[in-house]
Short mmCIF file of C-alpha atoms and ligand atoms in Angstrom, two decimals:
data_model
loop_
_atom_site.label_atom_id
_atom_site.label_comp_id
_atom_site.label_asym_id
_atom_site.label_seq_id
_atom_site.Cartn_x
_atom_site.Cartn_y
_atom_site.Cartn_z
CA MET A 1 76.46 156.45 70.23
CA LEU A 2 76.13 158.48 73.38
CA THR A 3 73.27 160.86 73.63
CA PRO A 4 73.97 164.54 74.38
CA HIS A 5 72.02 164.02 77.59
CA VAL A 6 74.70 161.77 78.98
CA ALA A 7 77.58 163.79 77.64
CA GLN A 8 76.25 166.84 79.44
CA TYR A 9 76.79 165.31 82.86
CA HIS A 10 79.71 163.01 82.34
CA GLN A 11 83.11 163.86 81.13
CA ILE A 12 84.37 161.12 78.83
CA ALA A 13 88.07 160.75 78.15
CA LEU A 14 88.65 162.48 74.86
CA ILE A 15 92.32 161.73 74.50
CA HIS A 16 93.37 158.13 74.04
CA GLU A 17 96.69 157.67 75.77
CA VAL A 18 99.12 155.13 74.39
CA HIS A 19 101.59 153.83 76.94
CA ALA A 20 104.91 152.42 75.83
CA ASP A 21 104.62 149.33 77.99
CA ASP A 22 101.15 148.61 76.57
CA GLN A 23 102.86 148.10 73.23
CA TYR A 24 105.47 145.92 74.89
CA LEU A 25 102.86 143.77 76.65
CA LEU A 26 100.89 143.38 73.43
CA ASN A 27 103.97 141.79 71.87
CA THR A 28 104.85 139.31 74.60
CA ILE A 29 103.92 135.68 74.25
CA ASP A 30 102.24 135.27 77.61
CA GLY A 31 100.44 138.55 77.21
CA GLU A 32 97.16 136.91 76.16
CA TRP A 33 95.40 138.40 79.17
CA PHE A 34 96.63 141.86 78.19
CA GLU A 35 95.63 141.58 74.53
CA ILE A 36 92.19 140.30 75.46
CA LEU A 37 91.58 143.10 77.96
CA TYR A 38 93.18 145.77 75.75
CA ASN A 39 90.91 144.87 72.83
CA PHE A 40 87.89 144.20 75.05
CA PRO A 41 84.73 144.79 72.98
CA TRP A 42 82.82 146.70 75.66
CA GLU A 43 79.95 147.48 73.25
CA ASP A 44 78.94 143.80 73.45
CA TYR A 45 78.47 144.06 77.22
CA ARG A 46 76.15 147.05 77.46
CA TYR A 47 73.08 144.91 78.24
CA PRO A 48 74.67 143.13 81.21
CA ALA A 49 76.03 146.55 82.23
CA ALA A 50 72.51 148.01 82.32
CA ALA A 51 71.22 144.97 84.22
CA TYR A 52 74.10 145.34 86.67
CA TYR A 53 73.41 149.02 87.40
CA ASP A 54 69.74 148.18 87.93
CA ALA A 55 70.68 145.38 90.33
CA LEU A 56 73.12 147.68 92.12
CA TYR A 57 70.37 150.24 92.59
CA GLU A 58 68.10 147.57 94.11
CA PHE A 59 70.98 146.31 96.22
CA ASN A 60 71.61 149.77 97.68
CA LEU A 61 67.91 150.26 98.48
CA ARG A 62 67.69 146.86 100.15
CA ASP A 63 70.85 147.55 102.10
CA ARG A 64 69.32 150.70 103.59
CA GLN A 65 66.05 149.05 104.63
CA ALA A 66 67.87 146.39 106.70
CA SER A 67 65.64 143.36 106.91
CA VAL A 68 63.46 143.03 109.99
CA GLY A 69 61.24 140.11 109.09
CA ASP A 70 59.48 138.20 111.84
CA ASN A 71 59.28 134.51 111.78
CA GLU A 72 56.10 132.67 112.76
CA THR A 73 57.49 129.14 112.66
CA PRO A 74 58.03 127.36 115.98
CA LEU A 75 61.51 127.40 117.48
CA GLU A 76 63.85 124.76 116.13
CA THR A 77 66.76 123.31 118.11
CA LYS A 78 70.20 122.95 116.57
CA GLU A 79 69.81 119.15 116.61
CA GLN A 80 66.42 119.31 114.85
CA ALA A 81 67.94 121.62 112.27
CA LYS A 82 70.75 119.16 111.54
CA GLN A 83 68.24 116.40 110.87
CA ARG A 84 65.96 118.62 108.77
CA LEU A 85 68.89 119.82 106.64
CA LEU A 86 70.22 116.28 106.31
CA PHE A 87 66.93 114.90 104.99
CA ASP A 88 66.66 117.86 102.60
CA ARG A 89 69.82 116.78 100.77
CA ALA A 90 69.58 115.32 97.28
CA THR A 91 71.49 112.20 98.35
CA MET A 92 68.95 111.49 101.13
CA GLN A 93 65.89 111.28 98.89
CA ALA A 94 64.24 107.92 98.22
CA PRO A 95 65.11 106.70 94.72
CA GLN A 96 62.67 108.13 92.20
CA GLU A 97 59.37 109.90 92.87
CA PRO A 98 59.83 112.74 93.15
CA SER A 99 63.29 112.77 91.63
CA PRO A 100 65.62 115.03 93.60
CA GLN A 101 67.18 118.15 92.13
CA ILE A 102 70.58 116.76 91.10
CA LEU A 103 72.00 119.91 89.53
CA TYR A 104 72.27 123.13 91.50
CA GLN A 105 69.70 125.64 90.36
CA GLY A 106 70.18 129.19 91.46
CA ASN A 107 67.35 131.55 92.21
CA VAL A 108 65.47 131.93 88.98
CA VAL A 109 66.01 135.54 88.05
CA GLU A 110 63.02 137.05 86.39
CA PHE A 111 63.88 138.74 83.13
CA LYS A 112 62.78 142.33 82.86
CA ALA A 113 63.77 145.12 80.55
CA PRO A 114 66.45 147.20 82.25
CA GLU A 115 65.48 150.62 83.60
CA VAL A 116 68.83 151.91 82.46
CA ASP A 117 69.21 152.38 78.71
CA PRO A 118 72.09 150.09 77.70
CA LEU A 119 72.97 152.24 74.70
CA GLU A 120 73.74 155.18 76.99
CA LEU A 121 76.45 153.24 78.78
CA ALA A 122 80.14 153.21 78.02
CA PRO A 123 83.36 152.74 79.98
CA GLY A 124 83.41 155.50 82.58
CA VAL A 125 79.79 156.46 81.90
CA VAL A 126 77.55 155.49 84.77
CA PRO A 127 73.74 155.99 84.79
CA LEU A 128 72.35 159.02 86.58
CA ARG A 129 69.93 156.97 88.61
CA LEU A 130 72.65 155.96 91.05
CA ILE A 131 72.85 158.95 93.32
CA GLY A 132 75.60 159.73 95.79
CA ARG A 133 79.16 158.74 95.01
CA LYS A 134 79.72 157.85 91.41
CA PRO A 135 79.99 154.05 91.42
CA LYS A 136 82.87 152.11 89.91
CA CYS A 137 82.50 151.46 86.21
CA PHE A 138 80.96 148.10 85.32
CA PHE A 139 83.28 147.55 82.39
CA GLY A 140 86.39 148.02 84.52
CA LEU A 141 85.11 145.68 87.21
CA LEU A 142 84.09 143.05 84.65
CA LYS A 143 87.49 143.20 82.97
CA SER A 144 89.21 142.77 86.34
CA PHE A 145 87.28 139.56 87.01
CA ILE A 146 87.91 138.26 83.48
CA GLY A 147 91.61 139.08 83.69
CA ALA A 148 92.41 137.20 86.91
CA PRO A 149 91.72 133.69 85.51
CA LEU A 150 93.54 134.60 82.28
CA MET A 151 96.59 135.15 84.48
CA GLY A 152 95.97 131.85 86.25
CA PHE A 153 94.29 133.15 89.40
CA PRO A 154 90.80 132.39 90.70
CA ALA A 155 88.15 134.97 89.73
CA GLU A 156 87.48 135.86 93.36
CA PRO A 157 87.53 139.34 94.92
CA GLU A 158 90.66 138.78 97.07
CA GLN A 159 92.75 137.66 94.10
CA VAL A 160 91.38 140.35 91.80
CA HIS A 161 92.16 142.99 94.43
CA LEU A 162 95.69 141.70 94.90
CA LEU A 163 96.34 141.78 91.16
CA LEU A 164 94.95 145.28 90.71
CA LYS A 165 97.12 146.52 93.56
CA SER A 166 100.31 144.74 92.48
CA ASN A 167 100.15 144.96 88.70
CA PRO A 168 99.82 148.55 87.41
CA SER A 169 99.48 147.42 83.77
CA PHE A 170 96.55 145.24 84.75
CA ALA A 171 94.89 148.04 86.72
CA ARG A 172 95.33 150.47 83.85
CA VAL A 173 94.08 148.14 81.12
CA CYS A 174 90.97 147.60 83.27
CA GLY A 175 90.49 151.37 83.38
CA PHE A 176 91.70 152.11 86.91
CA ALA A 177 94.39 154.49 88.03
CA PRO A 178 96.44 154.37 91.21
CA LYS A 179 95.52 156.83 93.99
CA GLU A 180 96.68 160.32 93.19
CA LYS A 181 99.35 161.35 95.65
CA ASP A 182 98.24 164.97 95.95
CA LYS A 183 94.68 164.05 96.94
CA PRO A 184 95.09 161.42 99.65
CA GLY A 185 91.91 160.03 101.15
CA GLN A 186 89.71 161.48 98.45
CA TYR A 187 87.34 159.19 96.61
CA SER A 188 87.53 158.93 92.85
CA CYS A 189 85.64 156.43 90.73
CA HIS A 190 88.83 155.91 88.72
CA GLN A 191 90.81 154.61 91.67
CA ILE A 192 91.41 150.90 92.09
CA PRO A 193 88.31 149.55 93.83
CA SER A 194 88.57 148.42 97.43
CA LEU A 195 88.20 144.76 98.33
CA ARG A 196 84.74 145.56 99.70
CA LYS A 197 83.64 147.07 96.38
CA LEU A 198 84.93 144.04 94.47
CA GLU A 199 83.05 141.75 96.84
CA GLN A 200 79.91 143.80 96.37
CA PHE A 201 80.24 143.69 92.58
CA ASP A 202 80.70 139.91 92.67
CA GLN A 203 77.67 139.52 94.93
CA VAL A 204 75.40 141.78 92.87
CA MET A 205 76.43 139.99 89.66
CA ARG A 206 75.83 136.60 91.28
CA GLU A 207 72.46 137.41 92.80
CA ALA A 208 71.23 138.97 89.56
CA GLY A 209 72.26 135.83 87.62
CA LEU A 210 74.59 137.92 85.45
CA TRP A 211 77.65 135.68 85.64
CA GLU A 212 75.60 132.85 84.23
CA SER A 213 73.95 134.91 81.49
CA ILE A 214 77.31 136.31 80.32
CA LYS A 215 78.72 132.77 80.28
CA VAL A 216 75.87 131.50 78.10
CA CYS A 217 76.40 134.45 75.72
CA GLU A 218 80.12 133.69 75.41
CA VAL A 219 79.47 130.04 74.56
CA LYS A 220 76.71 130.96 72.08
CA THR A 221 78.96 133.50 70.38
CA ASN A 222 81.70 130.91 69.98
CA LEU A 223 79.23 128.36 68.59
CA GLN A 224 77.60 130.81 66.19
CA THR A 225 80.80 132.36 64.86
CA GLY A 226 82.43 129.00 64.16
CA VAL A 227 85.12 129.41 66.83
CA ILE A 228 83.72 126.09 68.09
CA LYS A 229 83.04 123.59 65.30
CA LYS A 230 80.17 121.14 65.32
CA GLU A 231 80.87 117.65 66.62
CA ILE A 232 78.68 114.58 66.82
CA GLU A 233 79.84 113.59 70.30
CA LEU A 234 79.62 115.17 73.71
CA VAL A 235 81.72 113.92 76.61
CA GLY A 236 81.16 114.39 80.35
CA ASP A 237 82.72 113.78 83.73
CA THR A 238 82.64 115.19 87.24
CA THR A 239 85.38 116.78 89.26
CA HIS A 240 85.75 117.93 92.85
CA TYR A 241 86.90 121.21 94.35
CA HIS A 242 88.12 121.31 97.94
CA ALA A 243 85.52 122.94 100.18
CA TYR A 244 86.32 125.98 102.29
CA SER A 245 84.61 124.45 105.31
CA GLY A 246 84.69 121.67 107.83
CA PHE A 247 82.12 118.96 108.44
CA GLU A 248 80.60 116.95 111.24
CA THR A 249 79.20 113.44 111.32
CA VAL A 250 75.45 113.33 111.81
CA SER A 251 73.72 110.14 112.97
CA TYR A 252 70.25 109.41 111.67
CA GLU A 253 67.73 106.62 111.51
CA ASP A 254 66.96 105.21 108.07
CA ASP A 255 63.48 103.98 107.04
CA LYS A 256 64.30 100.48 108.33
CA GLY A 257 65.17 101.86 111.76
CA ASN A 258 68.93 101.38 111.43
CA ILE A 259 71.28 104.05 112.74
CA LYS A 260 73.45 105.44 109.94
CA LYS A 261 76.04 108.20 109.73
CA LYS A 262 76.69 110.86 107.14
CA SER A 263 79.16 113.72 106.88
CA GLN A 264 77.52 117.09 106.75
CA SER A 265 78.43 120.73 106.81
CA LYS A 266 77.98 122.34 110.24
CA VAL A 267 74.86 124.40 110.96
CA THR A 268 74.83 128.11 111.63
CA LYS A 269 72.59 131.17 111.53
CA ALA A 270 73.02 134.19 109.32
CA CYS A 271 71.77 136.60 112.01
CA ARG A 272 73.82 138.40 114.64
CA CYS A 273 71.54 137.56 117.57
CA GLU A 274 73.31 136.92 120.85
CA ASP A 275 71.66 133.61 121.64
CA TRP A 276 70.99 131.39 118.63
CA SER A 277 69.20 128.82 120.76
CA ILE A 278 66.27 131.15 121.35
CA CYS A 279 66.26 133.53 118.38
CA PRO A 280 63.62 132.94 115.69
CA HIS A 281 65.92 132.84 112.65
CA ASP A 282 66.44 129.69 110.61
CA TRP A 283 69.39 127.39 111.00
CA GLU A 284 71.24 126.76 107.77
CA LEU A 285 74.26 124.82 106.54
CA THR A 286 77.54 126.76 106.61
CA ASP A 287 78.48 125.29 103.24
CA GLU A 288 75.38 124.13 101.42
CA GLY A 289 76.26 121.70 98.62
CA ALA A 290 79.50 120.41 100.14
CA GLY A 291 79.64 116.67 100.67
CA THR A 292 81.95 113.68 100.76
CA VAL A 293 83.19 113.17 97.21
CA VAL A 294 84.21 109.54 96.83
CA LYS A 295 86.95 109.03 94.24
CA SER A 296 87.86 105.47 95.25
CA LYS A 297 87.69 103.24 98.31
CA THR A 298 90.65 105.02 99.86
CA LYS A 299 90.29 108.50 98.38
CA MET A 300 87.58 110.77 99.72
CA TYR A 301 87.42 114.53 99.77
CA TRP A 302 85.27 117.04 101.58
CA GLY A 303 84.29 119.19 98.67
CA HIS A 304 81.93 120.47 96.04
CA LYS A 305 81.28 118.49 92.90
CA ALA A 306 80.94 119.91 89.40
CA SER A 307 79.81 118.19 86.22
CA VAL A 308 81.68 119.25 83.07
CA LEU A 309 80.53 118.65 79.47
CA GLY A 310 82.52 119.28 76.33
CA LEU A 311 83.35 118.42 72.74
CA PRO A 312 85.99 115.68 72.69
CA LYS A 313 87.72 116.27 69.34
CA GLN A 314 88.39 119.97 69.95
CA GLY A 315 88.75 119.45 73.69
CA ILE A 316 86.51 122.41 74.50
CA ALA A 317 84.35 122.54 77.64
CA ILE A 318 80.80 123.73 76.91
CA ASP A 319 79.38 123.86 80.42
CA ALA A 320 80.26 123.32 84.07
CA VAL A 321 77.52 123.04 86.69
CA ALA A 322 77.56 122.64 90.46
CA ILE A 323 75.94 119.46 91.78
CA SER A 324 73.33 120.12 94.51
CA ASP A 325 74.99 117.68 96.89
CA GLY A 326 78.69 116.87 96.55
CA ALA A 327 78.02 113.31 97.72
CA THR A 328 75.90 112.50 94.63
CA HIS A 329 77.05 109.49 92.59
CA ASP A 330 78.43 110.28 89.10
CA GLY A 331 75.91 108.02 87.38
CA GLN A 332 73.11 110.44 88.37
CA THR A 333 74.61 113.71 87.19
CA PHE A 334 75.21 113.11 83.48
CA PHE A 335 71.62 112.85 82.22
CA PRO A 336 70.27 116.03 83.87
CA HIS A 337 73.34 117.95 82.74
CA VAL A 338 73.08 116.87 79.09
CA GLU A 339 69.37 117.68 79.22
CA LYS A 340 70.13 121.18 80.58
CA VAL A 341 72.82 121.90 77.98
CA PHE A 342 70.60 120.66 75.12
CA GLY A 343 67.93 123.08 76.36
CA GLN A 344 70.37 125.99 76.51
CA TYR A 345 72.06 125.34 73.16
CA PRO A 346 69.53 123.85 70.71
CA ASP A 347 71.91 124.15 67.73
CA LEU A 348 74.51 122.13 69.57
CA ALA A 349 71.88 119.56 70.58
CA ALA A 350 70.88 119.12 66.93
CA SER A 351 74.38 117.98 65.94
CA ILE A 352 75.06 115.60 68.85
CA GLU A 353 74.43 111.91 68.14
CA ARG A 354 76.39 110.22 70.88
CA VAL A 355 77.46 111.00 74.46
CA LEU A 356 80.47 109.48 76.23
CA TYR A 357 81.06 108.82 79.92
CA ASP A 358 83.15 106.60 82.16
CA SER A 359 81.91 103.34 83.66
CA ALA A 360 79.73 105.16 86.23
CA CYS A 361 77.11 105.47 83.45
CA ASP A 362 77.37 101.88 82.17
CA ASP A 363 73.73 101.17 82.90
CA ALA A 364 71.14 99.64 80.58
CA ASP A 365 68.22 101.76 81.87
CA LEU A 366 70.23 104.95 81.55
CA LYS A 367 71.13 104.07 77.94
CA VAL A 368 67.45 103.64 77.13
CA ARG A 369 66.65 106.96 78.80
CA PHE A 370 69.24 108.85 76.75
CA GLY A 371 67.90 107.24 73.58
CA GLU A 372 64.22 107.83 74.27
CA ASP A 373 64.29 111.24 75.95
CA LEU A 374 67.22 112.94 74.23
CA GLY A 375 67.63 110.93 71.03
CA VAL A 376 71.31 110.21 71.58
CA GLU A 377 73.34 107.06 72.10
CA LEU A 378 75.09 106.74 75.47
CA LYS A 379 78.48 105.04 75.28
CA ALA A 380 80.09 104.34 78.64
CA SER A 381 83.31 102.60 79.56
CA PHE A 382 82.56 98.98 80.39
CA ASN A 383 81.83 98.22 84.02
CA PRO A 384 82.15 94.42 84.40
CA ARG A 385 80.36 94.41 87.78
CA ARG A 386 82.35 91.33 88.74
CA ALA A 387 85.84 91.23 90.15
CA LYS A 388 86.75 87.62 89.41
CA ALA A 389 87.91 86.09 86.16
CA ILE A 390 85.91 83.31 84.49
CA THR A 391 87.66 79.97 84.95
CA SER A 392 85.06 77.31 84.14
CA ASP A 393 83.57 76.06 80.84
CA LEU A 394 86.57 77.30 78.90
CA PRO A 395 88.07 75.96 75.66
CA ARG A 396 91.13 73.73 75.91
CA GLY A 397 94.36 75.61 76.62
CA ILE A 398 92.63 78.70 78.01
CA GLU A 399 93.40 79.50 81.62
CA LYS A 400 90.84 82.26 82.24
CA ILE A 401 88.82 85.06 80.74
CA THR A 402 89.18 88.44 82.47
CA PRO A 403 86.03 90.30 83.60
CA TYR A 404 86.61 92.56 80.57
CA GLY A 405 86.22 89.60 78.20
CA VAL A 406 89.88 88.96 77.38
CA PRO A 407 90.90 85.25 77.34
CA ILE A 408 94.39 84.39 78.59
CA CYS A 409 95.94 81.09 77.52
CA ILE A 410 98.07 78.70 79.58
CA ALA A 411 101.21 80.21 78.01
CA GLY A 412 100.11 83.63 79.28
CA HIS A 413 99.11 85.22 75.95
CA GLU A 414 96.07 87.48 75.68
CA LEU A 415 93.88 86.42 72.77
CA ASP A 416 92.69 89.04 70.30
CA TYR A 417 88.97 89.63 69.84
CA LYS A 418 87.94 89.00 66.25
CA GLY A 419 84.17 89.26 66.17
CA ILE A 420 80.89 87.50 66.69
CA ARG A 421 79.18 84.50 65.14
CA TYR A 422 75.57 85.43 65.76
CA GLU A 423 73.94 82.21 64.48
CA ASN A 424 75.53 80.09 67.20
CA GLU A 425 75.87 82.96 69.71
CA LYS A 426 79.62 82.95 70.14
CA PHE A 427 82.45 85.45 70.48
CA ILE A 428 85.52 84.63 68.34
CA TYR A 429 89.12 85.13 69.48
CA GLU A 430 92.47 84.39 67.91
CA ALA A 431 95.98 83.94 69.31
CA PRO A 432 98.10 87.06 68.78
CA ARG A 433 100.83 87.33 66.19
CA GLN A 434 104.42 88.38 66.63
CA ASP A 435 106.06 91.19 64.71
CA ASN A 436 106.98 88.81 61.86
CA ASP A 437 103.28 87.90 61.56
CA GLU A 438 103.88 84.40 62.87
CA SER A 439 101.32 83.21 65.40
CA VAL A 440 102.66 82.85 68.94
CA CYS A 441 101.26 79.29 68.85
CA VAL A 442 103.77 78.08 66.25
CA ARG A 443 106.74 77.92 68.61
CA CYS A 444 104.75 77.54 71.83
CA SER A 445 105.96 74.94 74.34
CA LYS A 446 102.41 74.37 75.63
CA ARG A 447 101.05 73.19 72.28
CA VAL A 448 100.56 69.63 73.49
CA ASP A 449 98.06 70.80 76.11
CA CYS A 450 96.39 73.25 73.75
CA CYS A 451 95.80 73.19 69.99
CA ASN A 452 98.60 70.78 69.09
CA ARG A 453 98.43 71.85 65.49
CA SER A 454 101.30 72.32 63.12
CA THR A 455 99.55 74.90 60.88
CA GLN A 456 100.76 78.48 60.74
CA SER A 457 97.36 79.94 61.60
CA GLY A 458 97.54 79.44 65.38
CA ARG A 459 94.72 79.00 67.80
CA THR A 460 91.19 80.31 67.23
CA ILE A 461 88.59 79.88 69.98
CA THR A 462 84.92 80.62 70.37
CA VAL A 463 83.25 81.47 73.66
CA SER A 464 79.50 81.31 74.04
CA PHE A 465 77.44 84.35 75.02
CA ASP A 466 76.30 82.40 78.10
CA THR A 467 79.86 82.07 79.43
CA LEU A 468 80.26 85.87 79.17
CA ALA A 469 76.70 86.62 80.27
CA HIS A 470 77.71 90.04 81.67
CA ILE A 471 78.85 91.27 78.24
CA ASP A 472 76.31 92.74 75.82
CA PRO A 473 76.88 91.01 72.45
CA ASN A 474 75.40 94.04 70.68
CA ASP A 475 78.07 96.30 72.12
CA PRO A 476 81.08 94.22 73.23
CA PRO A 477 83.77 96.32 74.93
CA MET A 478 86.49 94.16 73.33
CA ALA A 479 85.58 95.42 69.85
CA LYS A 480 87.89 97.84 68.02
CA ARG A 481 85.03 100.27 67.32
CA PHE A 482 84.12 100.43 71.00
CA LYS A 483 87.74 101.08 71.94
CA ALA A 484 88.12 103.73 69.23
CA ILE A 485 85.07 105.65 70.45
CA MET A 486 86.05 105.41 74.09
CA SER A 487 89.57 106.63 73.33
CA ARG A 488 88.03 110.10 72.94
CA ARG A 489 86.52 110.10 76.42
CA PRO A 490 89.61 111.14 78.40
CA SER A 491 89.74 114.49 76.59
CA VAL A 492 87.27 115.71 79.23
CA GLU A 493 90.01 115.28 81.82
CA ARG A 494 92.16 117.80 79.96
CA MET A 495 89.24 120.25 79.84
CA ILE A 496 88.83 119.88 83.61
CA LYS A 497 92.54 120.48 84.16
CA ARG A 498 92.32 123.68 82.10
CA LEU A 499 89.40 125.03 84.11
CA LYS A 500 90.59 123.84 87.49
CA CYS A 501 94.35 124.42 87.36
CA ASP A 502 95.27 126.71 84.46
CA LEU A 503 92.45 129.25 84.96
CA GLY A 504 91.97 129.01 88.70
CA ASP A 505 92.44 126.88 91.75
CA ASP A 506 90.77 123.70 93.01
CA ARG A 507 90.69 125.10 96.55
CA LEU A 508 87.59 127.18 97.00
CA SER A 509 87.67 130.36 99.04
CA LYS A 510 83.91 130.76 99.49
CA ARG A 511 81.12 128.60 100.84
CA GLY A 512 77.81 127.48 99.41
CA ASN A 513 76.67 126.35 95.98
CA GLU A 514 75.64 129.81 94.82
CA SER A 515 79.25 130.99 95.12
CA PHE A 516 80.56 127.74 93.68
CA GLN A 517 78.36 128.03 90.60
CA ALA A 518 79.37 131.68 90.16
CA TYR A 519 83.02 130.64 90.41
CA LEU A 520 82.50 128.06 87.65
CA ASP A 521 80.65 130.63 85.51
CA LYS A 522 83.38 133.26 85.90
CA THR A 523 86.05 130.72 84.97
CA MET A 524 84.04 129.65 81.92
CA ILE A 525 83.68 133.29 80.75
CA SER A 526 87.47 133.75 80.73
CA TYR A 527 87.97 130.29 79.20
CA HIS A 528 85.68 131.04 76.25
CA MET A 529 87.19 134.49 75.71
CA LEU A 530 90.61 132.84 75.59
CA ILE A 531 89.41 130.22 73.10
CA ARG A 532 88.03 132.98 70.87
CA HIS A 533 91.27 134.93 71.16
CA LEU A 534 93.43 131.92 70.25
CA HIS A 535 91.19 130.93 67.34
ZN1 ZN B 1 68.76 135.32 115.15
#
């Protein structure tokens, strides 16, 4: 409840207006965004609200005392800066020791009890500590940023501003009113916020780590209330977002003295000095974290990379994290991300027994690491690591065995995998059967050169482990169980599509990993509110 102290200074709306089109929007099918915002449980967000007003207070103070730091470090040329920034990147570190920071980690925000009392806050009630113009209400601003992705737009200030301006129902359900005609030019905290105010809100929330902490709360709520059911598997993959920046190619010398090239974001300075070549401020990358994301030999994108983890049976994404350097190989991102998520959600970690990934993680050492450090089994799509089929030492009538362990006979049939005979170290295969259950061998014209048998059973072959040395007999990818487990892996691609296309855009409109991570967090907040709503 509100204390009399607050009520004395702030007029709270006493009459609850019901608008006819609110009722209409509540009844429309695509009105999910409206229902969610209309029934928004603001009481659950009083702690982030208090933390936000504290951070805003600090932000305003800092803004007034414009930074005038002096820098003692010797002057660095633009070229030196390019090299320094290049060698700082995660993908430029020597393998192991010390292992580079694969996942983006924002500034660690120290937790402190808010100065503002959360229980004194409510929509339209702003703490007294913020002097001057009454600031825009946290709850209205938060709802605006949650609403944009629910309508399919990125949770970025420009889009939010456009929606507030163009959609009066949206503005009103967020708690804003259009400018009153009889008082032009006059400020009111109830008016639709300007683009600058929305940008400031986004920045304060980001720098105070509030987007991330709200995201974690949303996921925890959904886990604890049973909106998300327990599963024994966790699936992961990475995805790229197009960067809002250009790049240049930087030449460098590797440790063997060879000249190599790498694409890198251009360098710039944050200051407004007239001559950057002599001013003492540090050079920095215009778009830290952007890199060349390699999808295949012919497909490469200049972008940011995110790792996404989720529960395959329900198809629900649990976390999305920015990768420090977009050029990082997928095989390196999965372990640190699972480790992070297990740390954040111990209850979830307790139920997970197996993790699934594509062939980028088909690595014996990595499997051991998952088992020993996290106590889970890593199952990855099979990576044969050889392009050519096996054509020598084969049973009679068999033309070749594909790198994936599938034998193909001289009549062109693929043989079915049947199992293993461990005592003599052989894989067993059998000729396939037709729809009438007759073996394809029975009426085969190549029988003379193959089995040459008149029985109905058809051909059975064995292939020694040595012939298929690249296949692990303890986990053969030809087995039905392996295929059944891996059939659940692609569900992560649907989760990615939801986050990237349905609730936003894969073209970024800001630079740097801090903004990218905040963008992922904001999208995840709306995503988990939607899941709860649809439950
Ligand atoms: Zn400068």
